[in-house]
DNA sequence: CCAGACGTTGTT
DNA sequence: GTCTGG
DNA sequence: CCAGACGTTGTT
DNA sequence: GTCTGG
């Protein structure tokens, strides 16, 4: 599956590779920490590319990792919706609405799996050979509920902005990935980005085909010697540099 | 009819 | 063991 | 996903 | 919101 990953590539490089709108405004950088991230974890805001309106531009968005369906009464469900199974995502109540019209690319350049042997757990980093960033197939949602976890009391009846969240779709691990775990994130082929992102694309059969592991995906894996500490206490600077 | 779930993975 | 926070 | 907490009362 | 279980 995919419960931790990296994004070390600068935003300007990502903008070129994934062809999304990005104006290098100082405001944007000061509002969001978009520096190198070695240990992206669920509940954090993650970088995604989406097309909101049919025919519209590809836009960068920062989405809460852990999808909260529009009908959720609170955000508790998010811990179980950091991933969505590719074989059932079109029909599961929590995901099917997003699957129809709100697909996105989750930007990454590596993801971790932990190899367990007895009591010890060791992190391994999967990357695409060459180290270039890749796009994981994702869905996003907008939630207008009120029982937020980060209750910053809005007091005056001010309408809070909706909480935008996302999930990463998983599929069966390919031979390399299955050395450590049974499932892996869906990594999209660049030629499939357009069809995946188009909100008007309702061809369920085609969408299902896009999220099967593509032939020729050239992954590498290596142990990471420095322990991957919890992001909350150690920040992102805890992975051995490449 | 209403009440309650709605999700994932891995491990024993 | 299980829940929460990141 | 992992890491870390997990409890109380009263006193400074 | 919508489906399932009782």
mmCIF file of C-alpha atoms (C1' of nucleotides) in Angstrom:
data_model
loop_
_atom_site.group_PDB
_atom_site.id
_atom_site.type_symbol
_atom_site.label_atom_id
_atom_site.label_comp_id
_atom_site.label_asym_id
_atom_site.label_seq_id
_atom_site.Cartn_x
_atom_site.Cartn_y
_atom_site.Cartn_z
ATOM 1 C CA UNK A 1 0.000 0.000 0.000
ATOM 2 C CA UNK A 2 1.151 3.526 0.453
ATOM 3 C CA UNK A 3 1.117 5.152 3.878
ATOM 4 C CA UNK A 4 4.277 7.262 3.709
ATOM 5 C CA UNK A 5 6.093 8.930 0.857
ATOM 6 C CA UNK A 6 8.524 11.629 -0.244
ATOM 7 C CA UNK A 7 8.364 14.770 -2.378
ATOM 8 C CA UNK A 8 11.797 16.329 -2.689
ATOM 9 C CA UNK A 9 11.448 17.777 -6.186
ATOM 10 C CA UNK A 10 11.101 21.578 -6.359
ATOM 11 C CA UNK A 11 7.659 22.878 -7.236
ATOM 12 C CA UNK A 12 8.889 24.657 -10.338
ATOM 13 C CA UNK A 13 10.192 21.361 -11.734
ATOM 14 C CA UNK A 14 6.916 19.612 -10.900
ATOM 15 C CA UNK A 15 4.955 22.355 -12.649
ATOM 16 C CA UNK A 16 6.871 21.624 -15.832
ATOM 17 C CA UNK A 17 6.590 17.864 -15.674
ATOM 18 C CA UNK A 18 2.891 17.699 -14.775
ATOM 19 C CA UNK A 19 1.843 20.797 -16.718
ATOM 20 C CA UNK A 20 -0.125 22.583 -14.038
ATOM 21 C CA UNK A 21 -0.575 26.298 -13.511
ATOM 22 C CA UNK A 22 1.935 27.675 -11.144
ATOM 23 C CA UNK A 23 2.827 31.259 -10.590
ATOM 24 C CA UNK A 24 5.871 31.465 -8.374
ATOM 25 C CA UNK A 25 4.305 33.901 -5.963
ATOM 26 C CA UNK A 26 6.114 34.574 -2.692
ATOM 27 C CA UNK A 27 2.717 34.421 -0.971
ATOM 28 C CA UNK A 28 2.218 30.821 -1.922
ATOM 29 C CA UNK A 29 5.518 29.706 -0.473
ATOM 30 C CA UNK A 30 5.026 31.597 2.762
ATOM 31 C CA UNK A 31 1.555 30.145 3.277
ATOM 32 C CA UNK A 32 2.566 26.555 2.683
ATOM 33 C CA UNK A 33 5.682 24.607 3.508
ATOM 34 C CA UNK A 34 6.550 23.209 0.125
ATOM 35 C CA UNK A 35 10.204 22.549 0.793
ATOM 36 C CA UNK A 36 11.649 19.043 0.418
ATOM 37 C CA UNK A 37 9.525 16.527 2.288
ATOM 38 C CA UNK A 38 11.082 13.195 3.213
ATOM 39 C CA UNK A 39 8.319 11.785 5.352
ATOM 40 C CA UNK A 40 4.826 12.720 4.204
ATOM 41 C CA UNK A 41 2.252 11.128 6.517
ATOM 42 C CA UNK A 42 -1.540 10.741 6.620
ATOM 43 C CA UNK A 43 -3.425 13.788 7.982
ATOM 44 C CA UNK A 44 -0.889 16.141 6.408
ATOM 45 C CA UNK A 45 -1.664 18.381 3.448
ATOM 46 C CA UNK A 46 -0.260 16.870 0.269
ATOM 47 C CA UNK A 47 0.419 18.246 -3.192
ATOM 48 C CA UNK A 48 -2.063 17.199 -5.854
ATOM 49 C CA UNK A 49 -2.909 18.193 -9.425
ATOM 50 C CA UNK A 50 -6.542 18.386 -10.500
ATOM 51 C CA UNK A 51 -8.915 19.786 -13.115
ATOM 52 C CA UNK A 52 -11.954 21.214 -11.373
ATOM 53 C CA UNK A 53 -14.145 22.091 -14.369
ATOM 54 C CA UNK A 54 -14.308 20.218 -17.679
ATOM 55 C CA UNK A 55 -11.894 21.883 -20.056
ATOM 56 C CA UNK A 56 -10.344 23.858 -17.230
ATOM 57 C CA UNK A 57 -6.661 24.159 -16.367
ATOM 58 C CA UNK A 58 -4.645 21.712 -14.308
ATOM 59 C CA UNK A 59 -4.236 23.276 -10.905
ATOM 60 C CA UNK A 60 -2.037 22.526 -7.933
ATOM 61 C CA UNK A 61 -3.922 21.915 -4.700
ATOM 62 C CA UNK A 62 -2.934 21.051 -1.155
ATOM 63 C CA UNK A 63 -5.325 18.395 0.119
ATOM 64 C CA UNK A 64 -5.737 16.744 3.505
ATOM 65 C CA UNK A 65 -4.570 13.143 3.170
ATOM 66 C CA UNK A 66 -7.470 10.917 4.295
ATOM 67 C CA UNK A 67 -10.642 11.304 2.232
ATOM 68 C CA UNK A 68 -13.721 12.604 4.036
ATOM 69 C CA UNK A 69 -16.938 11.883 2.068
ATOM 70 C CA UNK A 70 -19.455 14.717 1.815
ATOM 71 C CA UNK A 71 -21.916 12.826 4.031
ATOM 72 C CA UNK A 72 -19.499 12.230 6.921
ATOM 73 C CA UNK A 73 -20.660 13.603 10.263
ATOM 74 C CA UNK A 74 -17.095 14.143 11.443
ATOM 75 C CA UNK A 75 -13.556 13.568 10.245
ATOM 76 C CA UNK A 76 -12.952 10.274 12.069
ATOM 77 C CA UNK A 77 -13.363 8.242 8.898
ATOM 78 C CA UNK A 78 -10.224 9.791 7.408
ATOM 79 C CA UNK A 79 -7.822 7.398 9.138
ATOM 80 C CA UNK A 80 -9.296 4.533 7.144
ATOM 81 C CA UNK A 81 -9.513 6.304 3.810
ATOM 82 C CA UNK A 82 -5.871 7.200 3.159
ATOM 83 C CA UNK A 83 -6.011 4.482 0.481
ATOM 84 C CA UNK A 84 -8.780 3.166 -1.775
ATOM 85 C CA UNK A 85 -8.698 -0.228 -3.453
ATOM 86 C CA UNK A 86 -8.611 0.131 -7.215
ATOM 87 C CA UNK A 87 -10.858 -2.868 -7.781
ATOM 88 C CA UNK A 88 -13.741 -1.445 -5.727
ATOM 89 C CA UNK A 89 -13.246 2.313 -5.799
ATOM 90 C CA UNK A 90 -15.955 2.856 -8.432
ATOM 91 C CA UNK A 91 -18.684 1.392 -6.239
ATOM 92 C CA UNK A 92 -17.731 1.907 -2.588
ATOM 93 C CA UNK A 93 -20.032 4.508 -0.964
ATOM 94 C CA UNK A 94 -17.095 6.469 0.419
ATOM 95 C CA UNK A 95 -15.355 6.825 -2.954
ATOM 96 C CA UNK A 96 -17.762 6.431 -5.880
ATOM 97 C CA UNK A 97 -18.869 10.075 -6.045
ATOM 98 C CA UNK A 98 -15.269 11.268 -6.109
ATOM 99 C CA UNK A 99 -14.373 8.560 -8.624
ATOM 100 C CA UNK A 100 -16.919 9.942 -11.086
ATOM 101 C CA UNK A 101 -15.830 13.562 -11.168
ATOM 102 C CA UNK A 102 -12.987 14.305 -8.763
ATOM 103 C CA UNK A 103 -9.873 12.417 -9.760
ATOM 104 C CA UNK A 104 -6.408 13.830 -9.193
ATOM 105 C CA UNK A 105 -2.682 13.151 -9.334
ATOM 106 C CA UNK A 106 -0.864 12.872 -6.028
ATOM 107 C CA UNK A 107 2.698 14.024 -6.628
ATOM 108 C CA UNK A 108 5.552 11.974 -5.189
ATOM 109 C CA UNK A 109 9.113 10.895 -5.910
ATOM 110 C CA UNK A 110 9.352 7.911 -3.577
ATOM 111 C CA UNK A 111 7.254 5.848 -1.187
ATOM 112 C CA UNK A 112 8.125 3.729 1.847
ATOM 113 C CA UNK A 113 7.315 0.214 2.886
ATOM 114 C CA UNK A 114 8.493 -1.348 6.140
ATOM 115 C CA UNK A 115 10.025 -4.794 6.109
ATOM 116 C CA UNK A 116 9.113 -6.674 9.262
ATOM 117 C CA UNK A 117 11.196 -9.470 10.676
ATOM 118 C CA UNK A 118 10.163 -10.411 14.154
ATOM 119 C CA UNK A 119 10.111 -7.319 16.299
ATOM 120 C CA UNK A 120 12.196 -5.142 14.023
ATOM 121 C CA UNK A 121 10.840 -2.954 11.239
ATOM 122 C CA UNK A 122 13.091 -1.444 8.601
ATOM 123 C CA UNK A 123 12.026 1.168 6.052
ATOM 124 C CA UNK A 124 12.664 0.701 2.325
ATOM 125 C CA UNK A 125 12.280 3.459 -0.239
ATOM 126 C CA UNK A 126 10.735 2.747 -3.638
ATOM 127 C CA UNK A 127 11.603 5.150 -6.452
ATOM 128 C CA UNK A 128 11.322 5.256 -10.202
ATOM 129 C CA UNK A 129 14.666 4.416 -11.752
ATOM 130 C CA UNK A 130 16.332 7.749 -12.315
ATOM 131 C CA UNK A 131 14.612 9.373 -9.376
ATOM 132 C CA UNK A 132 12.139 11.478 -11.339
ATOM 133 C CA UNK A 133 8.821 12.369 -9.718
ATOM 134 C CA UNK A 134 5.705 10.367 -10.511
ATOM 135 C CA UNK A 135 1.923 10.671 -10.156
ATOM 136 C CA UNK A 136 -0.123 8.379 -7.947
ATOM 137 C CA UNK A 137 -3.778 7.997 -8.898
ATOM 138 C CA UNK A 138 -5.946 9.812 -6.371
ATOM 139 C CA UNK A 139 -9.438 11.088 -5.630
ATOM 140 C CA UNK A 140 -10.466 14.248 -3.831
ATOM 141 C CA UNK A 141 -13.525 15.444 -1.959
ATOM 142 C CA UNK A 142 -14.863 18.612 -0.436
ATOM 143 C CA UNK A 143 -16.432 18.443 3.010
ATOM 144 C CA UNK A 144 -18.681 21.136 4.436
ATOM 145 C CA UNK A 145 -19.217 19.604 7.849
ATOM 146 C CA UNK A 146 -18.546 21.305 11.145
ATOM 147 C CA UNK A 147 -17.004 18.787 13.534
ATOM 148 C CA UNK A 148 -13.451 19.440 12.502
ATOM 149 C CA UNK A 149 -10.615 18.041 14.432
ATOM 150 C CA UNK A 150 -8.681 21.316 14.423
ATOM 151 C CA UNK A 151 -11.527 23.321 16.012
ATOM 152 C CA UNK A 152 -10.326 26.882 15.689
ATOM 153 C CA UNK A 153 -13.499 28.467 16.997
ATOM 154 C CA UNK A 154 -14.929 30.567 14.204
ATOM 155 C CA UNK A 155 -17.310 32.130 16.758
ATOM 156 C CA UNK A 156 -19.356 34.742 14.883
ATOM 157 C CA UNK A 157 -21.151 32.155 12.755
ATOM 158 C CA UNK A 158 -18.563 32.743 10.071
ATOM 159 C CA UNK A 159 -18.805 30.073 7.403
ATOM 160 C CA UNK A 160 -15.608 28.049 7.453
ATOM 161 C CA UNK A 161 -14.093 27.104 4.133
ATOM 162 C CA UNK A 162 -14.715 23.507 3.093
ATOM 163 C CA UNK A 163 -12.140 20.866 3.993
ATOM 164 C CA UNK A 164 -10.630 19.375 0.856
ATOM 165 C CA UNK A 165 -9.231 15.884 1.246
ATOM 166 C CA UNK A 166 -7.837 13.064 -0.870
ATOM 167 C CA UNK A 167 -6.995 9.362 -1.070
ATOM 168 C CA UNK A 168 -4.387 7.314 -2.931
ATOM 169 C CA UNK A 169 -5.603 4.353 -4.970
ATOM 170 C CA UNK A 170 -3.846 1.018 -4.479
ATOM 171 C CA UNK A 171 -3.459 -2.083 -6.629
ATOM 172 C CA UNK A 172 -1.757 -5.471 -6.349
ATOM 173 C CA UNK A 173 1.975 -5.179 -5.892
ATOM 174 C CA UNK A 174 4.122 -5.928 -8.930
ATOM 175 C CA UNK A 175 6.965 -8.452 -8.525
ATOM 176 C CA UNK A 176 9.434 -5.926 -7.103
ATOM 177 C CA UNK A 177 6.978 -4.283 -4.726
ATOM 178 C CA UNK A 178 5.653 -7.646 -3.543
ATOM 179 C CA UNK A 179 9.043 -8.397 -2.011
ATOM 180 C CA UNK A 180 7.941 -6.247 0.895
ATOM 181 C CA UNK A 181 4.171 -5.776 0.696
ATOM 182 C CA UNK A 182 1.124 -7.171 -1.072
ATOM 183 C CA UNK A 183 -0.166 -3.873 -2.400
ATOM 184 C CA UNK A 184 1.274 -0.735 -3.946
ATOM 185 C CA UNK A 185 0.052 2.703 -5.002
ATOM 186 C CA UNK A 186 -1.280 3.072 -8.531
ATOM 187 C CA UNK A 187 1.426 4.928 -10.442
ATOM 188 C CA UNK A 188 -0.015 6.410 -13.608
ATOM 189 C CA UNK A 189 1.709 6.459 -16.978
ATOM 190 C CA UNK A 190 2.221 10.081 -18.137
ATOM 191 C CA UNK A 191 0.160 9.445 -21.272
ATOM 192 C CA UNK A 192 -2.812 8.617 -19.031
ATOM 193 C CA UNK A 193 -2.821 11.837 -17.000
ATOM 194 C CA UNK A 194 -5.197 13.624 -19.345
ATOM 195 C CA UNK A 195 -7.880 10.937 -19.364
ATOM 196 C CA UNK A 196 -7.603 10.413 -15.615
ATOM 197 C CA UNK A 197 -7.960 14.106 -14.762
ATOM 198 C CA UNK A 198 -10.828 14.963 -17.142
ATOM 199 C CA UNK A 199 -13.909 15.478 -14.926
ATOM 200 C CA UNK A 200 -16.139 14.802 -17.938
ATOM 201 C CA UNK A 201 -14.647 11.364 -18.522
ATOM 202 C CA UNK A 202 -17.370 8.917 -17.446
ATOM 203 C CA UNK A 203 -15.931 5.884 -19.216
ATOM 204 C CA UNK A 204 -15.762 3.596 -16.202
ATOM 205 C CA UNK A 205 -14.120 0.789 -18.153
ATOM 206 C CA UNK A 206 -11.333 3.093 -19.325
ATOM 207 C CA UNK A 207 -10.853 4.569 -15.859
ATOM 208 C CA UNK A 208 -10.628 1.081 -14.416
ATOM 209 C CA UNK A 209 -7.971 0.221 -16.978
ATOM 210 C CA UNK A 210 -5.905 3.296 -16.122
ATOM 211 C CA UNK A 211 -5.531 2.206 -12.506
ATOM 212 C CA UNK A 212 -4.064 -1.208 -13.166
ATOM 213 C CA UNK A 213 -0.296 -1.403 -12.861
ATOM 214 C CA UNK A 214 1.179 -0.314 -16.145
ATOM 215 C CA UNK A 215 3.636 -2.420 -18.090
ATOM 216 C CA UNK A 216 7.220 -1.309 -17.938
ATOM 217 C CA UNK A 217 6.986 0.602 -14.683
ATOM 218 C CA UNK A 218 10.648 0.753 -13.728
ATOM 219 C CA UNK A 219 10.857 0.814 -9.933
ATOM 220 C CA UNK A 220 13.879 0.459 -7.718
ATOM 221 C CA UNK A 221 13.980 -0.230 -3.997
ATOM 222 C CA UNK A 222 16.662 0.295 -1.384
ATOM 223 C CA UNK A 223 16.844 0.175 2.383
ATOM 224 C CA UNK A 224 16.925 3.529 4.116
ATOM 225 C CA UNK A 225 19.547 3.411 6.796
ATOM 226 C CA UNK A 226 18.406 6.324 8.866
ATOM 227 C CA UNK A 227 15.303 5.508 10.804
ATOM 228 C CA UNK A 228 12.141 7.160 9.534
ATOM 229 C CA UNK A 229 11.017 8.998 12.609
ATOM 230 C CA UNK A 230 7.598 10.333 13.263
ATOM 231 C CA UNK A 231 7.157 13.568 11.378
ATOM 232 C CA UNK A 232 5.553 15.268 14.344
ATOM 233 C CA UNK A 233 8.629 15.018 16.521
ATOM 234 C CA UNK A 234 11.489 14.888 14.095
ATOM 235 C CA UNK A 235 10.296 16.943 11.190
ATOM 236 C CA UNK A 236 11.069 15.912 7.672
ATOM 237 C CA UNK A 237 14.838 15.894 7.950
ATOM 238 C CA UNK A 238 15.174 12.366 9.172
ATOM 239 C CA UNK A 239 15.813 10.333 6.044
ATOM 240 C CA UNK A 240 19.308 9.648 4.820
ATOM 241 C CA UNK A 241 19.991 11.860 1.818
ATOM 242 C CA UNK A 242 20.220 9.918 -1.463
ATOM 243 C "C1'" DC B 1 -39.799 0.814 9.071
ATOM 244 C "C1'" DC B 2 -35.258 2.790 11.655
ATOM 245 C "C1'" DA B 3 -30.295 2.545 12.991
ATOM 246 C "C1'" DG B 4 -25.923 2.328 11.723
ATOM 247 C "C1'" DA B 5 -22.320 1.889 8.595
ATOM 248 C "C1'" DC B 6 -19.865 3.842 4.978
ATOM 249 C "C1'" DG B 7 -12.397 2.471 4.824
ATOM 250 C "C1'" DT B 8 -7.583 0.127 4.503
ATOM 251 C "C1'" DT B 9 -3.766 -3.207 5.532
ATOM 252 C "C1'" DG B 10 -1.578 -6.714 7.899
ATOM 253 C "C1'" DT B 11 -1.102 -10.004 11.559
ATOM 254 C "C1'" DT B 12 -2.403 -13.460 14.787
ATOM 255 C "C1'" DG C 1 -3.450 -3.669 23.386
ATOM 256 C "C1'" DT C 2 -5.349 0.427 21.337
ATOM 257 C "C1'" DC C 3 -5.993 5.108 20.291
ATOM 258 C "C1'" DT C 4 -4.303 9.685 18.650
ATOM 259 C "C1'" DG C 5 -1.439 12.883 16.230
ATOM 260 C "C1'" DG C 6 1.340 13.921 12.387
ATOM 261 C "C1'" DC D 1 1.610 4.528 7.466
ATOM 262 C "C1'" DC D 2 4.494 4.906 12.238
ATOM 263 C "C1'" DA D 3 5.547 6.837 16.929
ATOM 264 C "C1'" DG D 4 4.078 7.789 21.194
ATOM 265 C "C1'" DA D 5 0.856 8.028 24.708
ATOM 266 C "C1'" DC D 6 -1.971 5.672 27.724
ATOM 267 C "C1'" DG D 7 -3.577 8.758 34.690
ATOM 268 C "C1'" DT D 8 -4.840 11.654 38.962
ATOM 269 C "C1'" DT D 9 -4.876 15.484 42.469
ATOM 270 C "C1'" DG D 10 -3.149 19.372 44.344
ATOM 271 C "C1'" DT D 11 0.488 22.630 44.856
ATOM 272 C "C1'" DT D 12 3.936 25.936 43.077
ATOM 273 C "C1'" DG E 1 -26.425 10.470 0.566
ATOM 274 C "C1'" DT E 2 -27.422 5.579 0.284
ATOM 275 C "C1'" DC E 3 -27.189 0.835 1.408
ATOM 276 C "C1'" DT E 4 -27.532 -3.090 4.725
ATOM 277 C "C1'" DG E 5 -29.137 -5.560 8.662
ATOM 278 C "C1'" DG E 6 -32.562 -6.398 11.939
#
